[in-house]
Amino acid sequence: RSGRSRRVDGFLAHVLQHRRNHDTFGLYRIDVTQHPDVATKFKVGTVPTLLVVENRQVKARSQQPRGARELAHLLQPWLH
């Protein structure tokens, strides 16, 4: 739980609080030091990395997001 990861949590919370359907999907936080197999499977080399996984495929990725706008743009297809 690095400072950067906590900052991205704040960005994500800001984006999700303004969306009606934010409770229609799961949000999972993975500690890559405890689960390196997951990091390898999804090719996570930089922390924090946000992935959108749909039907077992990565549909979107953001490494070290820099703000709520960037996340809102990334998540726009899934949020209403």
PDB file of N, CA, C and O in Angstrom:
ATOM      1  N   ARG A   1       0.842  -1.186   0.000  1.00  0.00           N
ATOM      2  CA  ARG A   1       0.000   0.000   0.000  1.00  0.00           C
ATOM      3  C   ARG A   1       0.881   1.241   0.000  1.00  0.00           C
ATOM      4  O   ARG A   1       0.961   1.963   0.977  1.00  0.00           O
ATOM      5  N   SER A   2       1.509   1.477  -1.117  1.00  0.00           N
ATOM      6  CA  SER A   2       2.386   2.631  -1.262  1.00  0.00           C
ATOM      7  C   SER A   2       1.581   3.923  -1.296  1.00  0.00           C
ATOM      8  O   SER A   2       0.359   3.921  -1.465  1.00  0.00           O
ATOM      9  N   GLY A   3       2.269   5.029  -1.152  1.00  0.00           N
ATOM     10  CA  GLY A   3       1.626   6.331  -1.247  1.00  0.00           C
ATOM     11  C   GLY A   3       0.955   6.531  -2.598  1.00  0.00           C
ATOM     12  O   GLY A   3      -0.149   7.067  -2.687  1.00  0.00           O
ATOM     13  N   ARG A   4       1.634   6.103  -3.650  1.00  0.00           N
ATOM     14  CA  ARG A   4       1.049   6.220  -4.998  1.00  0.00           C
ATOM     15  C   ARG A   4      -0.231   5.395  -5.126  1.00  0.00           C
ATOM     16  O   ARG A   4      -1.206   5.828  -5.725  1.00  0.00           O
ATOM     17  N   SER A   5      -0.223   4.202  -4.550  1.00  0.00           N
ATOM     18  CA  SER A   5      -1.417   3.348  -4.611  1.00  0.00           C
ATOM     19  C   SER A   5      -2.573   3.983  -3.850  1.00  0.00           C
ATOM     20  O   SER A   5      -3.714   3.962  -4.314  1.00  0.00           O
ATOM     21  N   ARG A   6      -2.296   4.556  -2.684  1.00  0.00           N
ATOM     22  CA  ARG A   6      -3.354   5.229  -1.921  1.00  0.00           C
ATOM     23  C   ARG A   6      -3.889   6.436  -2.676  1.00  0.00           C
ATOM     24  O   ARG A   6      -5.091   6.714  -2.662  1.00  0.00           O
ATOM     25  N   ARG A   7      -3.014   7.142  -3.364  1.00  0.00           N
ATOM     26  CA  ARG A   7      -3.450   8.302  -4.164  1.00  0.00           C
ATOM     27  C   ARG A   7      -4.383   7.852  -5.299  1.00  0.00           C
ATOM     28  O   ARG A   7      -5.412   8.480  -5.564  1.00  0.00           O
ATOM     29  N   VAL A   8      -4.051   6.743  -5.965  1.00  0.00           N
ATOM     30  CA  VAL A   8      -4.904   6.219  -7.038  1.00  0.00           C
ATOM     31  C   VAL A   8      -6.241   5.757  -6.464  1.00  0.00           C
ATOM     32  O   VAL A   8      -7.286   5.936  -7.091  1.00  0.00           O
ATOM     33  N   ASP A   9      -6.244   5.191  -5.255  1.00  0.00           N
ATOM     34  CA  ASP A   9      -7.504   4.842  -4.596  1.00  0.00           C
ATOM     35  C   ASP A   9      -8.389   6.078  -4.460  1.00  0.00           C
ATOM     36  O   ASP A   9      -9.596   6.015  -4.683  1.00  0.00           O
ATOM     37  N   GLY A  10      -7.793   7.203  -4.114  1.00  0.00           N
ATOM     38  CA  GLY A  10      -8.551   8.458  -4.000  1.00  0.00           C
ATOM     39  C   GLY A  10      -9.105   8.906  -5.344  1.00  0.00           C
ATOM     40  O   GLY A  10     -10.260   9.329  -5.429  1.00  0.00           O
ATOM     41  N   PHE A  11      -8.288   8.827  -6.388  1.00  0.00           N
ATOM     42  CA  PHE A  11      -8.754   9.185  -7.737  1.00  0.00           C
ATOM     43  C   PHE A  11      -9.940   8.305  -8.126  1.00  0.00           C
ATOM     44  O   PHE A  11     -10.948   8.777  -8.644  1.00  0.00           O
ATOM     45  N   LEU A  12      -9.793   7.009  -7.879  1.00  0.00           N
ATOM     46  CA  LEU A  12     -10.835   6.048  -8.246  1.00  0.00           C
ATOM     47  C   LEU A  12     -12.120   6.310  -7.452  1.00  0.00           C
ATOM     48  O   LEU A  12     -13.211   6.285  -8.016  1.00  0.00           O
ATOM     49  N   ALA A  13     -11.994   6.568  -6.173  1.00  0.00           N
ATOM     50  CA  ALA A  13     -13.170   6.877  -5.350  1.00  0.00           C
ATOM     51  C   ALA A  13     -13.892   8.107  -5.890  1.00  0.00           C
ATOM     52  O   ALA A  13     -15.124   8.133  -5.962  1.00  0.00           O
ATOM     53  N   HIS A  14     -13.137   9.114  -6.285  1.00  0.00           N
ATOM     54  CA  HIS A  14     -13.724  10.336  -6.840  1.00  0.00           C
ATOM     55  C   HIS A  14     -14.517  10.030  -8.113  1.00  0.00           C
ATOM     56  O   HIS A  14     -15.637  10.510  -8.285  1.00  0.00           O
ATOM     57  N   VAL A  15     -13.950   9.232  -8.989  1.00  0.00           N
ATOM     58  CA  VAL A  15     -14.626   8.883 -10.244  1.00  0.00           C
ATOM     59  C   VAL A  15     -15.883   8.059  -9.966  1.00  0.00           C
ATOM     60  O   VAL A  15     -16.949   8.345 -10.511  1.00  0.00           O
ATOM     61  N   LEU A  16     -15.788   7.074  -9.108  1.00  0.00           N
ATOM     62  CA  LEU A  16     -16.906   6.160  -8.878  1.00  0.00           C
ATOM     63  C   LEU A  16     -18.064   6.810  -8.134  1.00  0.00           C
ATOM     64  O   LEU A  16     -19.220   6.443  -8.359  1.00  0.00           O
ATOM     65  N   GLN A  17     -17.795   7.776  -7.278  1.00  0.00           N
ATOM     66  CA  GLN A  17     -18.890   8.380  -6.511  1.00  0.00           C
ATOM     67  C   GLN A  17     -19.853   9.166  -7.393  1.00  0.00           C
ATOM     68  O   GLN A  17     -20.975   9.444  -6.994  1.00  0.00           O
ATOM     69  N   HIS A  18     -19.441   9.519  -8.599  1.00  0.00           N
ATOM     70  CA  HIS A  18     -20.284  10.279  -9.517  1.00  0.00           C
ATOM     71  C   HIS A  18     -20.986   9.404 -10.554  1.00  0.00           C
ATOM     72  O   HIS A  18     -21.578   9.923 -11.490  1.00  0.00           O
ATOM     73  N   ARG A  19     -20.920   8.086 -10.393  1.00  0.00           N
ATOM     74  CA  ARG A  19     -21.505   7.172 -11.374  1.00  0.00           C
ATOM     75  C   ARG A  19     -22.608   6.347 -10.734  1.00  0.00           C
ATOM     76  O   ARG A  19     -22.480   5.886  -9.604  1.00  0.00           O
ATOM     77  N   ARG A  20     -23.673   6.117 -11.468  1.00  0.00           N
ATOM     78  CA  ARG A  20     -24.810   5.357 -10.948  1.00  0.00           C
ATOM     79  C   ARG A  20     -24.517   3.865 -10.827  1.00  0.00           C
ATOM     80  O   ARG A  20     -25.039   3.208  -9.945  1.00  0.00           O
ATOM     81  N   ASN A  21     -23.740   3.311 -11.735  1.00  0.00           N
ATOM     82  CA  ASN A  21     -23.579   1.858 -11.775  1.00  0.00           C
ATOM     83  C   ASN A  21     -22.291   1.367 -11.123  1.00  0.00           C
ATOM     84  O   ASN A  21     -21.868   0.247 -11.371  1.00  0.00           O
ATOM     85  N   HIS A  22     -21.686   2.159 -10.263  1.00  0.00           N
ATOM     86  CA  HIS A  22     -20.410   1.762  -9.683  1.00  0.00           C
ATOM     87  C   HIS A  22     -20.505   0.500  -8.829  1.00  0.00           C
ATOM     88  O   HIS A  22     -19.497  -0.129  -8.549  1.00  0.00           O
ATOM     89  N   ASP A  23     -21.698   0.100  -8.445  1.00  0.00           N
ATOM     90  CA  ASP A  23     -21.845  -1.111  -7.641  1.00  0.00           C
ATOM     91  C   ASP A  23     -22.194  -2.339  -8.487  1.00  0.00           C
ATOM     92  O   ASP A  23     -22.515  -3.389  -7.957  1.00  0.00           O
ATOM     93  N   THR A  24     -22.090  -2.240  -9.793  1.00  0.00           N
ATOM     94  CA  THR A  24     -22.440  -3.365 -10.665  1.00  0.00           C
ATOM     95  C   THR A  24     -21.219  -4.189 -11.088  1.00  0.00           C
ATOM     96  O   THR A  24     -21.350  -5.101 -11.892  1.00  0.00           O
ATOM     97  N   PHE A  25     -20.063  -3.876 -10.554  1.00  0.00           N
ATOM     98  CA  PHE A  25     -18.859  -4.633 -10.880  1.00  0.00           C
ATOM     99  C   PHE A  25     -17.984  -4.750  -9.640  1.00  0.00           C
ATOM    100  O   PHE A  25     -18.172  -4.043  -8.662  1.00  0.00           O
ATOM    101  N   GLY A  26     -17.038  -5.676  -9.684  1.00  0.00           N
ATOM    102  CA  GLY A  26     -16.144  -5.901  -8.554  1.00  0.00           C
ATOM    103  C   GLY A  26     -14.862  -5.104  -8.690  1.00  0.00           C
ATOM    104  O   GLY A  26     -14.371  -4.877  -9.788  1.00  0.00           O
ATOM    105  N   LEU A  27     -14.338  -4.677  -7.564  1.00  0.00           N
ATOM    106  CA  LEU A  27     -13.071  -3.958  -7.511  1.00  0.00           C
ATOM    107  C   LEU A  27     -12.145  -4.757  -6.607  1.00  0.00           C
ATOM    108  O   LEU A  27     -12.474  -5.027  -5.451  1.00  0.00           O
ATOM    109  N   TYR A  28     -11.018  -5.167  -7.137  1.00  0.00           N
ATOM    110  CA  TYR A  28     -10.077  -5.995  -6.395  1.00  0.00           C
ATOM    111  C   TYR A  28      -8.729  -5.316  -6.325  1.00  0.00           C
ATOM    112  O   TYR A  28      -8.220  -4.839  -7.342  1.00  0.00           O
ATOM    113  N   ARG A  29      -8.143  -5.280  -5.152  1.00  0.00           N
ATOM    114  CA  ARG A  29      -6.797  -4.740  -4.954  1.00  0.00           C
ATOM    115  C   ARG A  29      -5.881  -5.925  -4.663  1.00  0.00           C
ATOM    116  O   ARG A  29      -6.149  -6.703  -3.752  1.00  0.00           O
ATOM    117  N   ILE A  30      -4.834  -6.038  -5.446  1.00  0.00           N
ATOM    118  CA  ILE A  30      -3.917  -7.166  -5.316  1.00  0.00           C
ATOM    119  C   ILE A  30      -2.548  -6.638  -4.898  1.00  0.00           C
ATOM    120  O   ILE A  30      -1.997  -5.744  -5.546  1.00  0.00           O
ATOM    121  N   ASP A  31      -1.996  -7.206  -3.843  1.00  0.00           N
ATOM    122  CA  ASP A  31      -0.630  -6.887  -3.423  1.00  0.00           C
ATOM    123  C   ASP A  31       0.295  -7.793  -4.232  1.00  0.00           C
ATOM    124  O   ASP A  31       0.316  -9.006  -4.024  1.00  0.00           O
ATOM    125  N   VAL A  32       1.023  -7.208  -5.164  1.00  0.00           N
ATOM    126  CA  VAL A  32       1.841  -8.013  -6.081  1.00  0.00           C
ATOM    127  C   VAL A  32       3.008  -8.695  -5.377  1.00  0.00           C
ATOM    128  O   VAL A  32       3.538  -9.670  -5.901  1.00  0.00           O
ATOM    129  N   THR A  33       3.391  -8.209  -4.201  1.00  0.00           N
ATOM    130  CA  THR A  33       4.453  -8.902  -3.467  1.00  0.00           C
ATOM    131  C   THR A  33       3.925 -10.189  -2.837  1.00  0.00           C
ATOM    132  O   THR A  33       4.675 -11.146  -2.677  1.00  0.00           O
ATOM    133  N   GLN A  34       2.645 -10.212  -2.498  1.00  0.00           N
ATOM    134  CA  GLN A  34       2.037 -11.419  -1.928  1.00  0.00           C
ATOM    135  C   GLN A  34       1.500 -12.352  -3.007  1.00  0.00           C
ATOM    136  O   GLN A  34       1.327 -13.550  -2.761  1.00  0.00           O
ATOM    137  N   HIS A  35       1.208 -11.802  -4.186  1.00  0.00           N
ATOM    138  CA  HIS A  35       0.635 -12.593  -5.282  1.00  0.00           C
ATOM    139  C   HIS A  35       1.380 -12.318  -6.593  1.00  0.00           C
ATOM    140  O   HIS A  35       0.793 -11.812  -7.551  1.00  0.00           O
ATOM    141  N   PRO A  36       2.654 -12.668  -6.657  1.00  0.00           N
ATOM    142  CA  PRO A  36       3.416 -12.403  -7.884  1.00  0.00           C
ATOM    143  C   PRO A  36       2.888 -13.165  -9.090  1.00  0.00           C
ATOM    144  O   PRO A  36       3.058 -12.730 -10.224  1.00  0.00           O
ATOM    145  N   ASP A  37       2.205 -14.280  -8.859  1.00  0.00           N
ATOM    146  CA  ASP A  37       1.622 -15.049  -9.967  1.00  0.00           C
ATOM    147  C   ASP A  37       0.539 -14.240 -10.682  1.00  0.00           C
ATOM    148  O   ASP A  37       0.433 -14.284 -11.910  1.00  0.00           O
ATOM    149  N   VAL A  38      -0.233 -13.476  -9.937  1.00  0.00           N
ATOM    150  CA  VAL A  38      -1.274 -12.637 -10.537  1.00  0.00           C
ATOM    151  C   VAL A  38      -0.627 -11.513 -11.345  1.00  0.00           C
ATOM    152  O   VAL A  38      -1.051 -11.208 -12.458  1.00  0.00           O
ATOM    153  N   ALA A  39       0.416 -10.908 -10.770  1.00  0.00           N
ATOM    154  CA  ALA A  39       1.139  -9.845 -11.482  1.00  0.00           C
ATOM    155  C   ALA A  39       1.718 -10.368 -12.785  1.00  0.00           C
ATOM    156  O   ALA A  39       1.638  -9.701 -13.830  1.00  0.00           O
ATOM    157  N   THR A  40       2.274 -11.552 -12.761  1.00  0.00           N
ATOM    158  CA  THR A  40       2.840 -12.152 -13.969  1.00  0.00           C
ATOM    159  C   THR A  40       1.743 -12.458 -14.984  1.00  0.00           C
ATOM    160  O   THR A  40       1.885 -12.137 -16.172  1.00  0.00           O
ATOM    161  N   LYS A  41       0.655 -13.036 -14.528  1.00  0.00           N
ATOM    162  CA  LYS A  41      -0.443 -13.403 -15.431  1.00  0.00           C
ATOM    163  C   LYS A  41      -0.978 -12.193 -16.187  1.00  0.00           C
ATOM    164  O   LYS A  41      -1.246 -12.265 -17.382  1.00  0.00           O
ATOM    165  N   PHE A  42      -1.093 -11.058 -15.490  1.00  0.00           N
ATOM    166  CA  PHE A  42      -1.659  -9.856 -16.109  1.00  0.00           C
ATOM    167  C   PHE A  42      -0.592  -8.856 -16.559  1.00  0.00           C
ATOM    168  O   PHE A  42      -0.912  -7.730 -16.915  1.00  0.00           O
ATOM    169  N   LYS A  43       0.667  -9.277 -16.540  1.00  0.00           N
ATOM    170  CA  LYS A  43       1.787  -8.472 -17.034  1.00  0.00           C
ATOM    171  C   LYS A  43       1.854  -7.102 -16.350  1.00  0.00           C
ATOM    172  O   LYS A  43       1.981  -6.069 -16.999  1.00  0.00           O
ATOM    173  N   VAL A  44       1.768  -7.136 -15.021  1.00  0.00           N
ATOM    174  CA  VAL A  44       1.877  -5.920 -14.226  1.00  0.00           C
ATOM    175  C   VAL A  44       3.335  -5.770 -13.827  1.00  0.00           C
ATOM    176  O   VAL A  44       3.874  -6.570 -13.075  1.00  0.00           O
ATOM    177  N   GLY A  45       3.978  -4.729 -14.352  1.00  0.00           N
ATOM    178  CA  GLY A  45       5.371  -4.478 -14.043  1.00  0.00           C
ATOM    179  C   GLY A  45       5.574  -3.224 -13.223  1.00  0.00           C
ATOM    180  O   GLY A  45       6.631  -3.012 -12.644  1.00  0.00           O
ATOM    181  N   THR A  46       4.560  -2.381 -13.164  1.00  0.00           N
ATOM    182  CA  THR A  46       4.616  -1.111 -12.456  1.00  0.00           C
ATOM    183  C   THR A  46       3.434  -1.030 -11.508  1.00  0.00           C
ATOM    184  O   THR A  46       2.323  -1.400 -11.862  1.00  0.00           O
ATOM    185  N   VAL A  47       3.705  -0.535 -10.310  1.00  0.00           N
ATOM    186  CA  VAL A  47       2.651  -0.384  -9.316  1.00  0.00           C
ATOM    187  C   VAL A  47       2.515   1.098  -8.996  1.00  0.00           C
ATOM    188  O   VAL A  47       3.527   1.774  -8.811  1.00  0.00           O
ATOM    189  N   PRO A  48       1.314   1.629  -8.965  1.00  0.00           N
ATOM    190  CA  PRO A  48       0.034   0.960  -9.168  1.00  0.00           C
ATOM    191  C   PRO A  48      -0.321   0.834 -10.641  1.00  0.00           C
ATOM    192  O   PRO A  48       0.041   1.683 -11.459  1.00  0.00           O
ATOM    193  N   THR A  49      -1.012  -0.223 -10.965  1.00  0.00           N
ATOM    194  CA  THR A  49      -1.579  -0.440 -12.295  1.00  0.00           C
ATOM    195  C   THR A  49      -3.049  -0.778 -12.123  1.00  0.00           C
ATOM    196  O   THR A  49      -3.400  -1.605 -11.289  1.00  0.00           O
ATOM    197  N   LEU A  50      -3.877  -0.122 -12.902  1.00  0.00           N
ATOM    198  CA  LEU A  50      -5.313  -0.391 -12.887  1.00  0.00           C
ATOM    199  C   LEU A  50      -5.656  -1.165 -14.148  1.00  0.00           C
ATOM    200  O   LEU A  50      -5.287  -0.756 -15.250  1.00  0.00           O
ATOM    201  N   LEU A  51      -6.326  -2.300 -13.964  1.00  0.00           N
ATOM    202  CA  LEU A  51      -6.748  -3.131 -15.091  1.00  0.00           C
ATOM    203  C   LEU A  51      -8.260  -3.268 -15.087  1.00  0.00           C
ATOM    204  O   LEU A  51      -8.869  -3.399 -14.023  1.00  0.00           O
ATOM    205  N   VAL A  52      -8.849  -3.270 -16.256  1.00  0.00           N
ATOM    206  CA  VAL A  52     -10.252  -3.634 -16.417  1.00  0.00           C
ATOM    207  C   VAL A  52     -10.241  -5.005 -17.077  1.00  0.00           C
ATOM    208  O   VAL A  52      -9.727  -5.155 -18.189  1.00  0.00           O
ATOM    209  N   VAL A  53     -10.768  -5.987 -16.360  1.00  0.00           N
ATOM    210  CA  VAL A  53     -10.805  -7.359 -16.853  1.00  0.00           C
ATOM    211  C   VAL A  53     -12.265  -7.729 -17.077  1.00  0.00           C
ATOM    212  O   VAL A  53     -13.092  -7.614 -16.176  1.00  0.00           O
ATOM    213  N   GLU A  54     -12.544  -8.145 -18.299  1.00  0.00           N
ATOM    214  CA  GLU A  54     -13.894  -8.522 -18.662  1.00  0.00           C
ATOM    215  C   GLU A  54     -13.812  -9.830 -19.436  1.00  0.00           C
ATOM    216  O   GLU A  54     -13.016  -9.950 -20.374  1.00  0.00           O
ATOM    217  N   ASN A  55     -14.601 -10.805 -19.036  1.00  0.00           N
ATOM    218  CA  ASN A  55     -14.575 -12.129 -19.675  1.00  0.00           C
ATOM    219  C   ASN A  55     -13.162 -12.702 -19.707  1.00  0.00           C
ATOM    220  O   ASN A  55     -12.709 -13.236 -20.717  1.00  0.00           O
ATOM    221  N   ARG A  56     -12.455 -12.513 -18.593  1.00  0.00           N
ATOM    222  CA  ARG A  56     -11.096 -13.043 -18.404  1.00  0.00           C
ATOM    223  C   ARG A  56     -10.046 -12.434 -19.336  1.00  0.00           C
ATOM    224  O   ARG A  56      -8.984 -12.992 -19.537  1.00  0.00           O
ATOM    225  N   GLN A  57     -10.377 -11.302 -19.938  1.00  0.00           N
ATOM    226  CA  GLN A  57      -9.425 -10.613 -20.810  1.00  0.00           C
ATOM    227  C   GLN A  57      -9.246  -9.177 -20.330  1.00  0.00           C
ATOM    228  O   GLN A  57     -10.207  -8.532 -19.919  1.00  0.00           O
ATOM    229  N   VAL A  58      -8.013  -8.689 -20.430  1.00  0.00           N
ATOM    230  CA  VAL A  58      -7.741  -7.300 -20.066  1.00  0.00           C
ATOM    231  C   VAL A  58      -8.279  -6.406 -21.180  1.00  0.00           C
ATOM    232  O   VAL A  58      -7.856  -6.497 -22.322  1.00  0.00           O
ATOM    233  N   LYS A  59      -9.228  -5.553 -20.828  1.00  0.00           N
ATOM    234  CA  LYS A  59      -9.863  -4.654 -21.791  1.00  0.00           C
ATOM    235  C   LYS A  59      -9.296  -3.241 -21.726  1.00  0.00           C
ATOM    236  O   LYS A  59      -9.417  -2.487 -22.684  1.00  0.00           O
ATOM    237  N   ALA A  60      -8.698  -2.875 -20.580  1.00  0.00           N
ATOM    238  CA  ALA A  60      -8.102  -1.550 -20.431  1.00  0.00           C
ATOM    239  C   ALA A  60      -7.028  -1.617 -19.351  1.00  0.00           C
ATOM    240  O   ALA A  60      -7.099  -2.449 -18.443  1.00  0.00           O
ATOM    241  N   ARG A  61      -6.045  -0.727 -19.466  1.00  0.00           N
ATOM    242  CA  ARG A  61      -4.913  -0.721 -18.535  1.00  0.00           C
ATOM    243  C   ARG A  61      -4.413   0.709 -18.370  1.00  0.00           C
ATOM    244  O   ARG A  61      -4.318   1.463 -19.328  1.00  0.00           O
ATOM    245  N   SER A  62      -4.075   1.051 -17.123  1.00  0.00           N
ATOM    246  CA  SER A  62      -3.425   2.333 -16.841  1.00  0.00           C
ATOM    247  C   SER A  62      -2.350   2.096 -15.793  1.00  0.00           C
ATOM    248  O   SER A  62      -2.624   1.593 -14.708  1.00  0.00           O
ATOM    249  N   GLN A  63      -1.124   2.431 -16.153  1.00  0.00           N
ATOM    250  CA  GLN A  63      -0.017   2.293 -15.223  1.00  0.00           C
ATOM    251  C   GLN A  63       0.255   3.648 -14.587  1.00  0.00           C
ATOM    252  O   GLN A  63       0.414   4.644 -15.283  1.00  0.00           O
ATOM    253  N   GLN A  64       0.274   3.654 -13.268  1.00  0.00           N
ATOM    254  CA  GLN A  64       0.495   4.865 -12.485  1.00  0.00           C
ATOM    255  C   GLN A  64      -0.392   6.021 -12.957  1.00  0.00           C
ATOM    256  O   GLN A  64       0.099   7.063 -13.408  1.00  0.00           O
ATOM    257  N   PRO A  65      -1.715   5.855 -12.863  1.00  0.00           N
ATOM    258  CA  PRO A  65      -2.623   6.921 -13.292  1.00  0.00           C
ATOM    259  C   PRO A  65      -2.304   8.234 -12.577  1.00  0.00           C
ATOM    260  O   PRO A  65      -1.929   8.233 -11.414  1.00  0.00           O
ATOM    261  N   ARG A  66      -2.460   9.330 -13.299  1.00  0.00           N
ATOM    262  CA  ARG A  66      -2.048  10.631 -12.775  1.00  0.00           C
ATOM    263  C   ARG A  66      -3.196  11.496 -12.267  1.00  0.00           C
ATOM    264  O   ARG A  66      -2.976  12.604 -11.825  1.00  0.00           O
ATOM    265  N   GLY A  67      -4.427  11.003 -12.391  1.00  0.00           N
ATOM    266  CA  GLY A  67      -5.526  11.803 -11.890  1.00  0.00           C
ATOM    267  C   GLY A  67      -6.878  11.188 -12.173  1.00  0.00           C
ATOM    268  O   GLY A  67      -7.001  10.217 -12.915  1.00  0.00           O
ATOM    269  N   ALA A  68      -7.908  11.785 -11.563  1.00  0.00           N
ATOM    270  CA  ALA A  68      -9.272  11.282 -11.717  1.00  0.00           C
ATOM    271  C   ALA A  68      -9.744  11.387 -13.161  1.00  0.00           C
ATOM    272  O   ALA A  68     -10.460  10.503 -13.646  1.00  0.00           O
ATOM    273  N   ARG A  69      -9.351  12.435 -13.864  1.00  0.00           N
ATOM    274  CA  ARG A  69      -9.769  12.574 -15.273  1.00  0.00           C
ATOM    275  C   ARG A  69      -9.253  11.425 -16.124  1.00  0.00           C
ATOM    276  O   ARG A  69      -9.962  10.907 -16.977  1.00  0.00           O
ATOM    277  N   GLU A  70      -8.002  11.060 -15.907  1.00  0.00           N
ATOM    278  CA  GLU A  70      -7.419   9.945 -16.665  1.00  0.00           C
ATOM    279  C   GLU A  70      -8.202   8.656 -16.397  1.00  0.00           C
ATOM    280  O   GLU A  70      -8.528   7.908 -17.320  1.00  0.00           O
ATOM    281  N   LEU A  71      -8.541   8.408 -15.126  1.00  0.00           N
ATOM    282  CA  LEU A  71      -9.292   7.200 -14.796  1.00  0.00           C
ATOM    283  C   LEU A  71     -10.715   7.263 -15.335  1.00  0.00           C
ATOM    284  O   LEU A  71     -11.246   6.259 -15.807  1.00  0.00           O
ATOM    285  N   ALA A  72     -11.341   8.423 -15.264  1.00  0.00           N
ATOM    286  CA  ALA A  72     -12.699   8.568 -15.801  1.00  0.00           C
ATOM    287  C   ALA A  72     -12.714   8.275 -17.294  1.00  0.00           C
ATOM    288  O   ALA A  72     -13.622   7.601 -17.800  1.00  0.00           O
ATOM    289  N   HIS A  73     -11.707   8.763 -18.007  1.00  0.00           N
ATOM    290  CA  HIS A  73     -11.619   8.504 -19.446  1.00  0.00           C
ATOM    291  C   HIS A  73     -11.410   7.010 -19.709  1.00  0.00           C
ATOM    292  O   HIS A  73     -12.054   6.427 -20.584  1.00  0.00           O
ATOM    293  N   LEU A  74     -10.523   6.383 -18.952  1.00  0.00           N
ATOM    294  CA  LEU A  74     -10.248   4.961 -19.114  1.00  0.00           C
ATOM    295  C   LEU A  74     -11.493   4.119 -18.855  1.00  0.00           C
ATOM    296  O   LEU A  74     -11.791   3.174 -19.593  1.00  0.00           O
ATOM    297  N   LEU A  75     -12.241   4.467 -17.812  1.00  0.00           N
ATOM    298  CA  LEU A  75     -13.384   3.666 -17.379  1.00  0.00           C
ATOM    299  C   LEU A  75     -14.699   4.051 -18.048  1.00  0.00           C
ATOM    300  O   LEU A  75     -15.718   3.391 -17.839  1.00  0.00           O
ATOM    301  N   GLN A  76     -14.690   5.082 -18.852  1.00  0.00           N
ATOM    302  CA  GLN A  76     -15.905   5.615 -19.468  1.00  0.00           C
ATOM    303  C   GLN A  76     -16.787   4.548 -20.138  1.00  0.00           C
ATOM    304  O   GLN A  76     -17.994   4.565 -19.963  1.00  0.00           O
ATOM    305  N   PRO A  77     -16.227   3.580 -20.862  1.00  0.00           N
ATOM    306  CA  PRO A  77     -17.097   2.579 -21.497  1.00  0.00           C
ATOM    307  C   PRO A  77     -17.882   1.715 -20.504  1.00  0.00           C
ATOM    308  O   PRO A  77     -18.895   1.129 -20.864  1.00  0.00           O
ATOM    309  N   TRP A  78     -17.431   1.630 -19.267  1.00  0.00           N
ATOM    310  CA  TRP A  78     -18.063   0.760 -18.278  1.00  0.00           C
ATOM    311  C   TRP A  78     -18.913   1.524 -17.252  1.00  0.00           C
ATOM    312  O   TRP A  78     -19.660   0.931 -16.512  1.00  0.00           O
ATOM    313  N   LEU A  79     -18.769   2.828 -17.213  1.00  0.00           N
ATOM    314  CA  LEU A  79     -19.487   3.629 -16.209  1.00  0.00           C
ATOM    315  C   LEU A  79     -20.590   4.449 -16.845  1.00  0.00           C
ATOM    316  O   LEU A  79     -20.432   4.981 -17.937  1.00  0.00           O
ATOM    317  N   HIS A  80     -21.675   4.588 -16.127  1.00  0.00           N
ATOM    318  CA  HIS A  80     -22.823   5.382 -16.603  1.00  0.00           C
ATOM    319  C   HIS A  80     -23.148   6.441 -15.594  1.00  0.00           C
ATOM    320  O   HIS A  80     -22.937   6.334 -14.458  1.00  0.00           O
TER     321      HIS A  80
END
